[in-house]
mmCIF file with all atom_site columns, C-alpha atoms in Angstrom:
data_model
loop_
_atom_site.group_PDB
_atom_site.id
_atom_site.type_symbol
_atom_site.label_atom_id
_atom_site.label_alt_id
_atom_site.label_comp_id
_atom_site.label_asym_id
_atom_site.label_entity_id
_atom_site.label_seq_id
_atom_site.pdbx_PDB_ins_code
_atom_site.Cartn_x
_atom_site.Cartn_y
_atom_site.Cartn_z
_atom_site.occupancy
_atom_site.B_iso_or_equiv
_atom_site.pdbx_formal_charge
_atom_site.auth_seq_id
_atom_site.auth_comp_id
_atom_site.auth_asym_id
_atom_site.auth_atom_id
_atom_site.pdbx_PDB_model_num
ATOM 1   C CA . MET F 1 1   ? 109.348 95.752  105.876 1.00 55.00 ? 1   MET F CA 1
ATOM 2   C CA . LYS F 1 2   ? 110.640 92.655  104.133 1.00 63.00 ? 2   LYS F CA 1
ATOM 3   C CA . ASP F 1 3   ? 114.274 92.028  103.291 1.00 89.00 ? 3   ASP F CA 1
ATOM 4   C CA . VAL F 1 4   ? 115.365 93.836  100.098 1.00 92.00 ? 4   VAL F CA 1
ATOM 5   C CA . MET F 1 5   ? 116.119 90.700  98.055  1.00 92.00 ? 5   MET F CA 1
ATOM 6   C CA . GLU F 1 6   ? 112.905 89.042  99.224  1.00 94.00 ? 6   GLU F CA 1
ATOM 7   C CA . THR F 1 7   ? 110.983 92.135  98.083  1.00 93.00 ? 7   THR F CA 1
ATOM 8   C CA . ILE F 1 8   ? 112.740 92.232  94.704  1.00 93.00 ? 8   ILE F CA 1
ATOM 9   C CA . LEU F 1 9   ? 111.942 88.572  94.082  1.00 93.00 ? 9   LEU F CA 1
ATOM 10  C CA . HIS F 1 10  ? 108.330 88.928  95.276  1.00 94.00 ? 10  HIS F CA 1
ATOM 11  C CA . ARG F 1 11  ? 107.279 92.156  93.509  1.00 94.00 ? 11  ARG F CA 1
ATOM 12  C CA . ARG F 1 12  ? 104.855 91.753  90.599  1.00 95.00 ? 12  ARG F CA 1
ATOM 13  C CA . SER F 1 13  ? 102.654 94.139  88.663  1.00 94.00 ? 13  SER F CA 1
ATOM 14  C CA . ILE F 1 14  ? 99.174  94.238  90.160  1.00 95.00 ? 14  ILE F CA 1
ATOM 15  C CA . ARG F 1 15  ? 96.309  95.198  87.827  1.00 94.00 ? 15  ARG F CA 1
ATOM 16  C CA . ARG F 1 16  ? 93.336  94.115  89.946  1.00 94.00 ? 16  ARG F CA 1
ATOM 17  C CA . PHE F 1 17  ? 92.727  96.394  92.894  1.00 96.00 ? 17  PHE F CA 1
ATOM 18  C CA . GLY F 1 18  ? 90.287  96.336  95.776  1.00 96.00 ? 18  GLY F CA 1
ATOM 19  C CA . PRO F 1 19  ? 88.235  99.473  96.491  1.00 95.00 ? 19  PRO F CA 1
ATOM 20  C CA . GLU F 1 20  ? 90.018  100.605 99.678  1.00 97.00 ? 20  GLU F CA 1
ATOM 21  C CA . GLN F 1 21  ? 92.351  103.581 99.521  1.00 98.00 ? 21  GLN F CA 1
ATOM 22  C CA . VAL F 1 22  ? 96.040  103.178 100.368 1.00 98.00 ? 22  VAL F CA 1
ATOM 23  C CA . ASP F 1 23  ? 96.833  103.793 104.025 1.00 97.00 ? 23  ASP F CA 1
ATOM 24  C CA . GLU F 1 24  ? 98.290  107.300 104.402 1.00 98.00 ? 24  GLU F CA 1
ATOM 25  C CA . ALA F 1 25  ? 101.358 106.170 106.383 1.00 98.00 ? 25  ALA F CA 1
ATOM 26  C CA . ALA F 1 26  ? 102.150 103.552 103.723 1.00 98.00 ? 26  ALA F CA 1
ATOM 27  C CA . LEU F 1 27  ? 101.618 106.098 100.946 1.00 98.00 ? 27  LEU F CA 1
ATOM 28  C CA . GLN F 1 28  ? 104.040 108.522 102.603 1.00 98.00 ? 28  GLN F CA 1
ATOM 29  C CA . GLN F 1 29  ? 106.715 105.813 102.770 1.00 98.00 ? 29  GLN F CA 1
ATOM 30  C CA . ILE F 1 30  ? 106.151 104.900 99.119  1.00 98.00 ? 30  ILE F CA 1
ATOM 31  C CA . LEU F 1 31  ? 106.460 108.547 98.052  1.00 98.00 ? 31  LEU F CA 1
ATOM 32  C CA . GLN F 1 32  ? 109.574 108.968 100.189 1.00 98.00 ? 32  GLN F CA 1
ATOM 33  C CA . ALA F 1 33  ? 111.115 105.972 98.401  1.00 98.00 ? 33  ALA F CA 1
ATOM 34  C CA . GLY F 1 34  ? 110.466 107.762 95.098  1.00 98.00 ? 34  GLY F CA 1
ATOM 35  C CA . LEU F 1 35  ? 111.997 110.997 96.366  1.00 98.00 ? 35  LEU F CA 1
ATOM 36  C CA . TYR F 1 36  ? 115.140 109.151 97.481  1.00 98.00 ? 36  TYR F CA 1
ATOM 37  C CA . ALA F 1 37  ? 115.711 107.477 94.117  1.00 98.00 ? 37  ALA F CA 1
ATOM 38  C CA . PRO F 1 38  ? 118.962 108.271 92.333  1.00 96.00 ? 38  PRO F CA 1
ATOM 39  C CA . SER F 1 39  ? 118.755 111.059 89.774  1.00 95.00 ? 39  SER F CA 1
ATOM 40  C CA . ALA F 1 40  ? 121.206 112.098 87.077  1.00 92.00 ? 40  ALA F CA 1
ATOM 41  C CA . GLY F 1 41  ? 123.499 114.783 88.424  1.00 92.00 ? 41  GLY F CA 1
ATOM 42  C CA . GLY F 1 42  ? 121.543 114.771 91.682  1.00 91.00 ? 42  GLY F CA 1
ATOM 43  C CA . ARG F 1 43  ? 119.025 117.129 90.022  1.00 93.00 ? 43  ARG F CA 1
ATOM 44  C CA . GLN F 1 44  ? 115.966 115.660 91.753  1.00 94.00 ? 44  GLN F CA 1
ATOM 45  C CA . GLY F 1 45  ? 113.843 116.926 88.873  1.00 95.00 ? 45  GLY F CA 1
ATOM 46  C CA . VAL F 1 46  ? 111.076 114.316 89.087  1.00 97.00 ? 46  VAL F CA 1
ATOM 47  C CA . LEU F 1 47  ? 107.702 115.671 90.199  1.00 97.00 ? 47  LEU F CA 1
ATOM 48  C CA . LEU F 1 48  ? 105.256 113.208 91.812  1.00 98.00 ? 48  LEU F CA 1
ATOM 49  C CA . VAL F 1 49  ? 101.578 114.119 91.468  1.00 98.00 ? 49  VAL F CA 1
ATOM 50  C CA . VAL F 1 50  ? 99.266  111.968 93.583  1.00 98.00 ? 50  VAL F CA 1
ATOM 51  C CA . SER F 1 51  ? 95.624  111.643 92.574  1.00 98.00 ? 51  SER F CA 1
ATOM 52  C CA . GLN F 1 52  ? 93.205  109.829 94.857  1.00 98.00 ? 52  GLN F CA 1
ATOM 53  C CA . ASP F 1 53  ? 90.130  111.220 93.114  1.00 98.00 ? 53  ASP F CA 1
ATOM 54  C CA . ARG F 1 54  ? 88.448  108.152 91.642  1.00 97.00 ? 54  ARG F CA 1
ATOM 55  C CA . ALA F 1 55  ? 86.465  110.112 89.045  1.00 97.00 ? 55  ALA F CA 1
ATOM 56  C CA . VAL F 1 56  ? 89.589  111.897 87.768  1.00 98.00 ? 56  VAL F CA 1
ATOM 57  C CA . ASN F 1 57  ? 91.626  108.689 87.774  1.00 98.00 ? 57  ASN F CA 1
ATOM 58  C CA . GLU F 1 58  ? 88.966  106.755 85.886  1.00 97.00 ? 58  GLU F CA 1
ATOM 59  C CA . ARG F 1 59  ? 88.529  109.466 83.268  1.00 97.00 ? 59  ARG F CA 1
ATOM 60  C CA . LEU F 1 60  ? 92.284  109.883 82.739  1.00 98.00 ? 60  LEU F CA 1
ATOM 61  C CA . GLY F 1 61  ? 92.615  106.082 82.576  1.00 96.00 ? 61  GLY F CA 1
ATOM 62  C CA . ARG F 1 62  ? 89.972  105.963 79.845  1.00 94.00 ? 62  ARG F CA 1
ATOM 63  C CA . ILE F 1 63  ? 91.702  108.775 77.927  1.00 96.00 ? 63  ILE F CA 1
ATOM 64  C CA . LYS F 1 64  ? 94.999  106.939 78.233  1.00 93.00 ? 64  LYS F CA 1
ATOM 65  C CA . ARG F 1 65  ? 93.401  103.717 77.004  1.00 91.00 ? 65  ARG F CA 1
ATOM 66  C CA . ALA F 1 66  ? 91.826  105.499 74.033  1.00 88.00 ? 66  ALA F CA 1
ATOM 67  C CA . ASN F 1 67  ? 95.203  107.022 73.108  1.00 88.00 ? 67  ASN F CA 1
ATOM 68  C CA . SER F 1 68  ? 97.197  103.818 73.585  1.00 80.00 ? 68  SER F CA 1
ATOM 69  C CA . ARG F 1 69  ? 97.842  101.585 70.642  1.00 71.00 ? 69  ARG F CA 1
ATOM 70  C CA . PRO F 1 70  ? 99.425  98.539  72.246  1.00 66.00 ? 70  PRO F CA 1
ATOM 71  C CA . ARG F 1 71  ? 100.331 95.592  70.087  1.00 65.00 ? 71  ARG F CA 1
ATOM 72  C CA . MET F 1 72  ? 97.676  93.169  71.225  1.00 65.00 ? 72  MET F CA 1
ATOM 73  C CA . ALA F 1 73  ? 98.571  89.875  72.831  1.00 65.00 ? 73  ALA F CA 1
ATOM 74  C CA . THR F 1 74  ? 98.625  86.640  70.880  1.00 69.00 ? 74  THR F CA 1
ATOM 75  C CA . ALA F 1 75  ? 98.249  83.015  71.916  1.00 69.00 ? 75  ALA F CA 1
ATOM 76  C CA . THR F 1 76  ? 102.006 82.796  72.523  1.00 72.00 ? 76  THR F CA 1
ATOM 77  C CA . SER F 1 77  ? 102.851 86.340  73.665  1.00 74.00 ? 77  SER F CA 1
ATOM 78  C CA . CYS F 1 78  ? 101.154 88.416  76.345  1.00 69.00 ? 78  CYS F CA 1
ATOM 79  C CA . VAL F 1 79  ? 101.912 90.779  79.192  1.00 77.00 ? 79  VAL F CA 1
ATOM 80  C CA . SER F 1 80  ? 100.063 88.730  81.815  1.00 76.00 ? 80  SER F CA 1
ATOM 81  C CA . ARG F 1 81  ? 97.588  85.882  81.652  1.00 71.00 ? 81  ARG F CA 1
ATOM 82  C CA . GLU F 1 82  ? 96.907  86.131  85.413  1.00 74.00 ? 82  GLU F CA 1
ATOM 83  C CA . GLN F 1 83  ? 96.232  89.891  85.487  1.00 74.00 ? 83  GLN F CA 1
ATOM 84  C CA . PRO F 1 84  ? 95.674  91.038  81.897  1.00 74.00 ? 84  PRO F CA 1
ATOM 85  C CA . SER F 1 85  ? 96.901  94.416  80.705  1.00 78.00 ? 85  SER F CA 1
ATOM 86  C CA . ILE F 1 86  ? 95.222  96.654  78.144  1.00 77.00 ? 86  ILE F CA 1
ATOM 87  C CA . ALA F 1 87  ? 97.437  94.949  75.545  1.00 77.00 ? 87  ALA F CA 1
ATOM 88  C CA . ASP F 1 88  ? 96.037  91.565  76.583  1.00 75.00 ? 88  ASP F CA 1
ATOM 89  C CA . ASP F 1 89  ? 92.338  92.364  76.831  1.00 79.00 ? 89  ASP F CA 1
ATOM 90  C CA . PRO F 1 90  ? 90.697  94.844  74.433  1.00 80.00 ? 90  PRO F CA 1
ATOM 91  C CA . LYS F 1 91  ? 87.633  94.947  76.724  1.00 84.00 ? 91  LYS F CA 1
ATOM 92  C CA . LEU F 1 92  ? 89.643  96.771  79.406  1.00 82.00 ? 92  LEU F CA 1
ATOM 93  C CA . THR F 1 93  ? 88.753  100.448 79.043  1.00 87.00 ? 93  THR F CA 1
ATOM 94  C CA . ASP F 1 94  ? 90.673  101.906 82.008  1.00 93.00 ? 94  ASP F CA 1
ATOM 95  C CA . ALA F 1 95  ? 94.459  101.948 81.580  1.00 93.00 ? 95  ALA F CA 1
ATOM 96  C CA . PHE F 1 96  ? 94.708  102.544 85.356  1.00 97.00 ? 96  PHE F CA 1
ATOM 97  C CA . TYR F 1 97  ? 92.743  99.346  86.145  1.00 94.00 ? 97  TYR F CA 1
ATOM 98  C CA . GLY F 1 98  ? 90.608  101.051 88.794  1.00 96.00 ? 98  GLY F CA 1
ATOM 99  C CA . ALA F 1 99  ? 93.582  101.795 91.068  1.00 98.00 ? 99  ALA F CA 1
ATOM 100 C CA . PRO F 1 100 ? 92.494  104.026 93.958  1.00 98.00 ? 100 PRO F CA 1
ATOM 101 C CA . THR F 1 101 ? 95.782  105.977 93.875  1.00 98.00 ? 101 THR F CA 1
ATOM 102 C CA . VAL F 1 102 ? 97.530  107.059 90.687  1.00 98.00 ? 102 VAL F CA 1
ATOM 103 C CA . VAL F 1 103 ? 100.909 108.763 90.949  1.00 98.00 ? 103 VAL F CA 1
ATOM 104 C CA . THR F 1 104 ? 101.999 110.495 87.752  1.00 98.00 ? 104 THR F CA 1
ATOM 105 C CA . LEU F 1 105 ? 105.724 111.139 87.475  1.00 98.00 ? 105 LEU F CA 1
ATOM 106 C CA . PHE F 1 106 ? 106.612 114.270 85.545  1.00 98.00 ? 106 PHE F CA 1
ATOM 107 C CA . ALA F 1 107 ? 110.063 115.394 84.436  1.00 97.00 ? 107 ALA F CA 1
ATOM 108 C CA . PRO F 1 108 ? 111.618 118.349 82.601  1.00 96.00 ? 108 PRO F CA 1
ATOM 109 C CA . ARG F 1 109 ? 111.054 118.158 78.836  1.00 94.00 ? 109 ARG F CA 1
ATOM 110 C CA . ASP F 1 110 ? 114.557 119.325 78.005  1.00 92.00 ? 110 ASP F CA 1
ATOM 111 C CA . PHE F 1 111 ? 116.581 117.073 80.332  1.00 92.00 ? 111 PHE F CA 1
ATOM 112 C CA . LEU F 1 112 ? 118.440 114.211 78.671  1.00 91.00 ? 112 LEU F CA 1
ATOM 113 C CA . PHE F 1 113 ? 117.830 111.719 81.503  1.00 96.00 ? 113 PHE F CA 1
ATOM 114 C CA . ALA F 1 114 ? 114.266 112.701 82.450  1.00 94.00 ? 114 ALA F CA 1
ATOM 115 C CA . ALA F 1 115 ? 112.704 109.332 81.575  1.00 95.00 ? 115 ALA F CA 1
ATOM 116 C CA . GLU F 1 116 ? 115.454 107.376 83.328  1.00 97.00 ? 116 GLU F CA 1
ATOM 117 C CA . ASP F 1 117 ? 115.077 109.455 86.505  1.00 98.00 ? 117 ASP F CA 1
ATOM 118 C CA . CYS F 1 118 ? 111.327 108.720 86.510  1.00 98.00 ? 118 CYS F CA 1
ATOM 119 C CA . ALA F 1 119 ? 111.870 104.997 85.912  1.00 98.00 ? 119 ALA F CA 1
ATOM 120 C CA . VAL F 1 120 ? 114.280 104.711 88.838  1.00 98.00 ? 120 VAL F CA 1
ATOM 121 C CA . ALA F 1 121 ? 111.872 106.587 91.125  1.00 98.00 ? 121 ALA F CA 1
ATOM 122 C CA . ALA F 1 122 ? 109.023 104.326 89.987  1.00 98.00 ? 122 ALA F CA 1
ATOM 123 C CA . GLU F 1 123 ? 111.008 101.169 90.758  1.00 98.00 ? 123 GLU F CA 1
ATOM 124 C CA . ASN F 1 124 ? 111.843 102.465 94.247  1.00 98.00 ? 124 ASN F CA 1
ATOM 125 C CA . MET F 1 125 ? 108.155 103.197 94.799  1.00 98.00 ? 125 MET F CA 1
ATOM 126 C CA . MET F 1 126 ? 107.019 99.780  93.571  1.00 98.00 ? 126 MET F CA 1
ATOM 127 C CA . LEU F 1 127 ? 109.527 97.972  95.778  1.00 97.00 ? 127 LEU F CA 1
ATOM 128 C CA . ALA F 1 128 ? 108.456 100.011 98.812  1.00 97.00 ? 128 ALA F CA 1
ATOM 129 C CA . ALA F 1 129 ? 104.808 99.307  97.966  1.00 98.00 ? 129 ALA F CA 1
ATOM 130 C CA . ASP F 1 130 ? 105.408 95.556  97.814  1.00 97.00 ? 130 ASP F CA 1
ATOM 131 C CA . ALA F 1 131 ? 107.291 95.609  101.112 1.00 96.00 ? 131 ALA F CA 1
ATOM 132 C CA . LEU F 1 132 ? 104.288 97.388  102.678 1.00 96.00 ? 132 LEU F CA 1
ATOM 133 C CA . GLY F 1 133 ? 101.677 95.018  101.230 1.00 96.00 ? 133 GLY F CA 1
ATOM 134 C CA . VAL F 1 134 ? 100.449 97.539  98.651  1.00 98.00 ? 134 VAL F CA 1
ATOM 135 C CA . GLY F 1 135 ? 99.992  96.479  95.027  1.00 97.00 ? 135 GLY F CA 1
ATOM 136 C CA . ALA F 1 136 ? 101.653 98.562  92.331  1.00 98.00 ? 136 ALA F CA 1
ATOM 137 C CA . CYS F 1 137 ? 101.898 98.706  88.564  1.00 97.00 ? 137 CYS F CA 1
ATOM 138 C CA . TYR F 1 138 ? 104.137 100.760 86.261  1.00 97.00 ? 138 TYR F CA 1
ATOM 139 C CA . VAL F 1 139 ? 102.307 102.238 83.274  1.00 96.00 ? 139 VAL F CA 1
ATOM 140 C CA . GLY F 1 140 ? 104.485 103.904 80.634  1.00 93.00 ? 140 GLY F CA 1
ATOM 141 C CA . GLN F 1 141 ? 103.772 106.691 78.151  1.00 92.00 ? 141 GLN F CA 1
ATOM 142 C CA . GLY F 1 142 ? 102.251 108.888 80.831  1.00 95.00 ? 142 GLY F CA 1
ATOM 143 C CA . TRP F 1 143 ? 101.520 111.779 78.476  1.00 96.00 ? 143 TRP F CA 1
ATOM 144 C CA . THR F 1 144 ? 98.741  109.866 76.695  1.00 95.00 ? 144 THR F CA 1
ATOM 145 C CA . ALA F 1 145 ? 96.462  110.333 79.743  1.00 96.00 ? 145 ALA F CA 1
ATOM 146 C CA . PHE F 1 146 ? 96.518  114.088 79.167  1.00 97.00 ? 146 PHE F CA 1
ATOM 147 C CA . ALA F 1 147 ? 96.083  114.066 75.378  1.00 94.00 ? 147 ALA F CA 1
ATOM 148 C CA . ASP F 1 148 ? 92.696  115.765 75.251  1.00 95.00 ? 148 ASP F CA 1
ATOM 149 C CA . PRO F 1 149 ? 91.104  118.982 76.624  1.00 97.00 ? 149 PRO F CA 1
ATOM 150 C CA . TYR F 1 150 ? 90.043  117.306 79.898  1.00 97.00 ? 150 TYR F CA 1
ATOM 151 C CA . GLY F 1 151 ? 93.590  116.063 80.497  1.00 97.00 ? 151 GLY F CA 1
ATOM 152 C CA . GLN F 1 152 ? 94.990  119.514 79.777  1.00 97.00 ? 152 GLN F CA 1
ATOM 153 C CA . GLU F 1 153 ? 92.514  121.041 82.242  1.00 98.00 ? 153 GLU F CA 1
ATOM 154 C CA . VAL F 1 154 ? 93.614  118.542 84.910  1.00 98.00 ? 154 VAL F CA 1
ATOM 155 C CA . LEU F 1 155 ? 97.247  119.566 84.362  1.00 98.00 ? 155 LEU F CA 1
ATOM 156 C CA . ARG F 1 156 ? 96.263  123.218 84.849  1.00 97.00 ? 156 ARG F CA 1
ATOM 157 C CA . ARG F 1 157 ? 94.341  122.391 88.051  1.00 97.00 ? 157 ARG F CA 1
ATOM 158 C CA . TRP F 1 158 ? 97.299  120.426 89.360  1.00 98.00 ? 158 TRP F CA 1
ATOM 159 C CA . GLY F 1 159 ? 99.630  123.326 88.588  1.00 97.00 ? 159 GLY F CA 1
ATOM 160 C CA . VAL F 1 160 ? 102.080 121.231 86.562  1.00 97.00 ? 160 VAL F CA 1
ATOM 161 C CA . ARG F 1 161 ? 104.681 123.424 84.901  1.00 94.00 ? 161 ARG F CA 1
ATOM 162 C CA . HIS F 1 162 ? 104.554 123.681 81.095  1.00 94.00 ? 162 HIS F CA 1
ATOM 163 C CA . ASP F 1 163 ? 108.202 122.657 80.788  1.00 96.00 ? 163 ASP F CA 1
ATOM 164 C CA . TYR F 1 164 ? 107.420 119.273 82.392  1.00 97.00 ? 164 TYR F CA 1
ATOM 165 C CA . TYR F 1 165 ? 105.761 116.237 80.789  1.00 97.00 ? 165 TYR F CA 1
ATOM 166 C CA . ALA F 1 166 ? 104.112 113.110 82.167  1.00 98.00 ? 166 ALA F CA 1
ATOM 167 C CA . VAL F 1 167 ? 106.576 110.250 81.753  1.00 98.00 ? 167 VAL F CA 1
ATOM 168 C CA . LEU F 1 168 ? 104.706 107.423 83.503  1.00 98.00 ? 168 LEU F CA 1
ATOM 169 C CA . GLN F 1 169 ? 102.172 106.487 86.127  1.00 98.00 ? 169 GLN F CA 1
ATOM 170 C CA . VAL F 1 170 ? 102.570 104.240 89.162  1.00 98.00 ? 170 VAL F CA 1
ATOM 171 C CA . LEU F 1 171 ? 99.265  102.696 90.172  1.00 98.00 ? 171 LEU F CA 1
ATOM 172 C CA . LEU F 1 172 ? 98.801  101.901 93.860  1.00 98.00 ? 172 LEU F CA 1
ATOM 173 C CA . GLY F 1 173 ? 96.163  99.991  95.773  1.00 98.00 ? 173 GLY F CA 1
ATOM 174 C CA . TYR F 1 174 ? 95.576  96.824  97.714  1.00 98.00 ? 174 TYR F CA 1
ATOM 175 C CA . PRO F 1 175 ? 95.353  93.676  95.617  1.00 96.00 ? 175 PRO F CA 1
ATOM 176 C CA . ARG F 1 176 ? 91.792  92.517  95.067  1.00 93.00 ? 176 ARG F CA 1
ATOM 177 C CA . ALA F 1 177 ? 90.686  90.044  97.726  1.00 91.00 ? 177 ALA F CA 1
ATOM 178 C CA . GLY F 1 178 ? 90.860  86.448  96.604  1.00 90.00 ? 178 GLY F CA 1
ATOM 179 C CA . ASP F 1 179 ? 93.267  87.048  93.730  1.00 88.00 ? 179 ASP F CA 1
ATOM 180 C CA . PRO F 1 180 ? 96.453  85.010  94.005  1.00 87.00 ? 180 PRO F CA 1
ATOM 181 C CA . HIS F 1 181 ? 99.736  86.881  93.870  1.00 89.00 ? 181 HIS F CA 1
ATOM 182 C CA . PRO F 1 182 ? 100.992 86.638  90.266  1.00 90.00 ? 182 PRO F CA 1
ATOM 183 C CA . ALA F 1 183 ? 103.672 84.015  89.784  1.00 88.00 ? 183 ALA F CA 1
ATOM 184 C CA . ALA F 1 184 ? 107.123 84.875  88.530  1.00 88.00 ? 184 ALA F CA 1
ATOM 185 C CA . LYS F 1 185 ? 107.800 84.013  84.921  1.00 86.00 ? 185 LYS F CA 1
ATOM 186 C CA . PRO F 1 186 ? 110.750 81.659  84.507  1.00 89.00 ? 186 PRO F CA 1
ATOM 187 C CA . ARG F 1 187 ? 114.036 83.527  84.153  1.00 91.00 ? 187 ARG F CA 1
ATOM 188 C CA . ARG F 1 188 ? 115.556 83.219  80.681  1.00 91.00 ? 188 ARG F CA 1
ATOM 189 C CA . GLU F 1 189 ? 118.976 81.647  80.467  1.00 94.00 ? 189 GLU F CA 1
ATOM 190 C CA . GLY F 1 190 ? 121.973 83.315  78.872  1.00 95.00 ? 190 GLY F CA 1
ATOM 191 C CA . ARG F 1 191 ? 121.263 86.867  80.036  1.00 93.00 ? 191 ARG F CA 1
ATOM 192 C CA . ILE F 1 192 ? 124.494 87.267  82.004  1.00 95.00 ? 192 ILE F CA 1
ATOM 193 C CA . LEU F 1 193 ? 127.769 87.310  80.107  1.00 94.00 ? 193 LEU F CA 1
ATOM 194 C CA . ARG F 1 194 ? 130.996 87.158  82.099  1.00 95.00 ? 194 ARG F CA 1
ATOM 195 C CA . PHE F 1 195 ? 134.518 87.559  80.828  1.00 96.00 ? 195 PHE F CA 1
#
């Protein structure tokens, strides 16, 4: 694995994936990184549901896209010009961008820090993925993928408890061959105040 700071500086959201599935040993390390994320009060309430079923992932990604209302990109403001998001390109119909592995992070509905616990776990997972050469992308508003009868049926099949909700998805896969690694956007000045 790469040095921690090197990984932090290198990690980018990947939205163009090759067809090959994530290596099982790498996937286990990525999931372990999520399980070892900090959690409020040490509750460890985040549930990671891994789907490697392409048909399910594509259908849930289409449902999510249909239920997402992102503010579309403009000439001066976008998520990514190199690897467009669903907010950048209205022709994209799969909010999971064809990722071979989709990990949905669920958390208790009634816990004050549920979303924060999921976000920290997702960041751990994305850093581990980058260090292992696996592309990753954080996709928020996880519940929109399950906002129709098919999505509800998937939740039942997965056995997700009713008192949990989908906070986000982490997409995993190998970057598409030939695509350059996205460049870092310049860091904005004035974001650190010291007294």
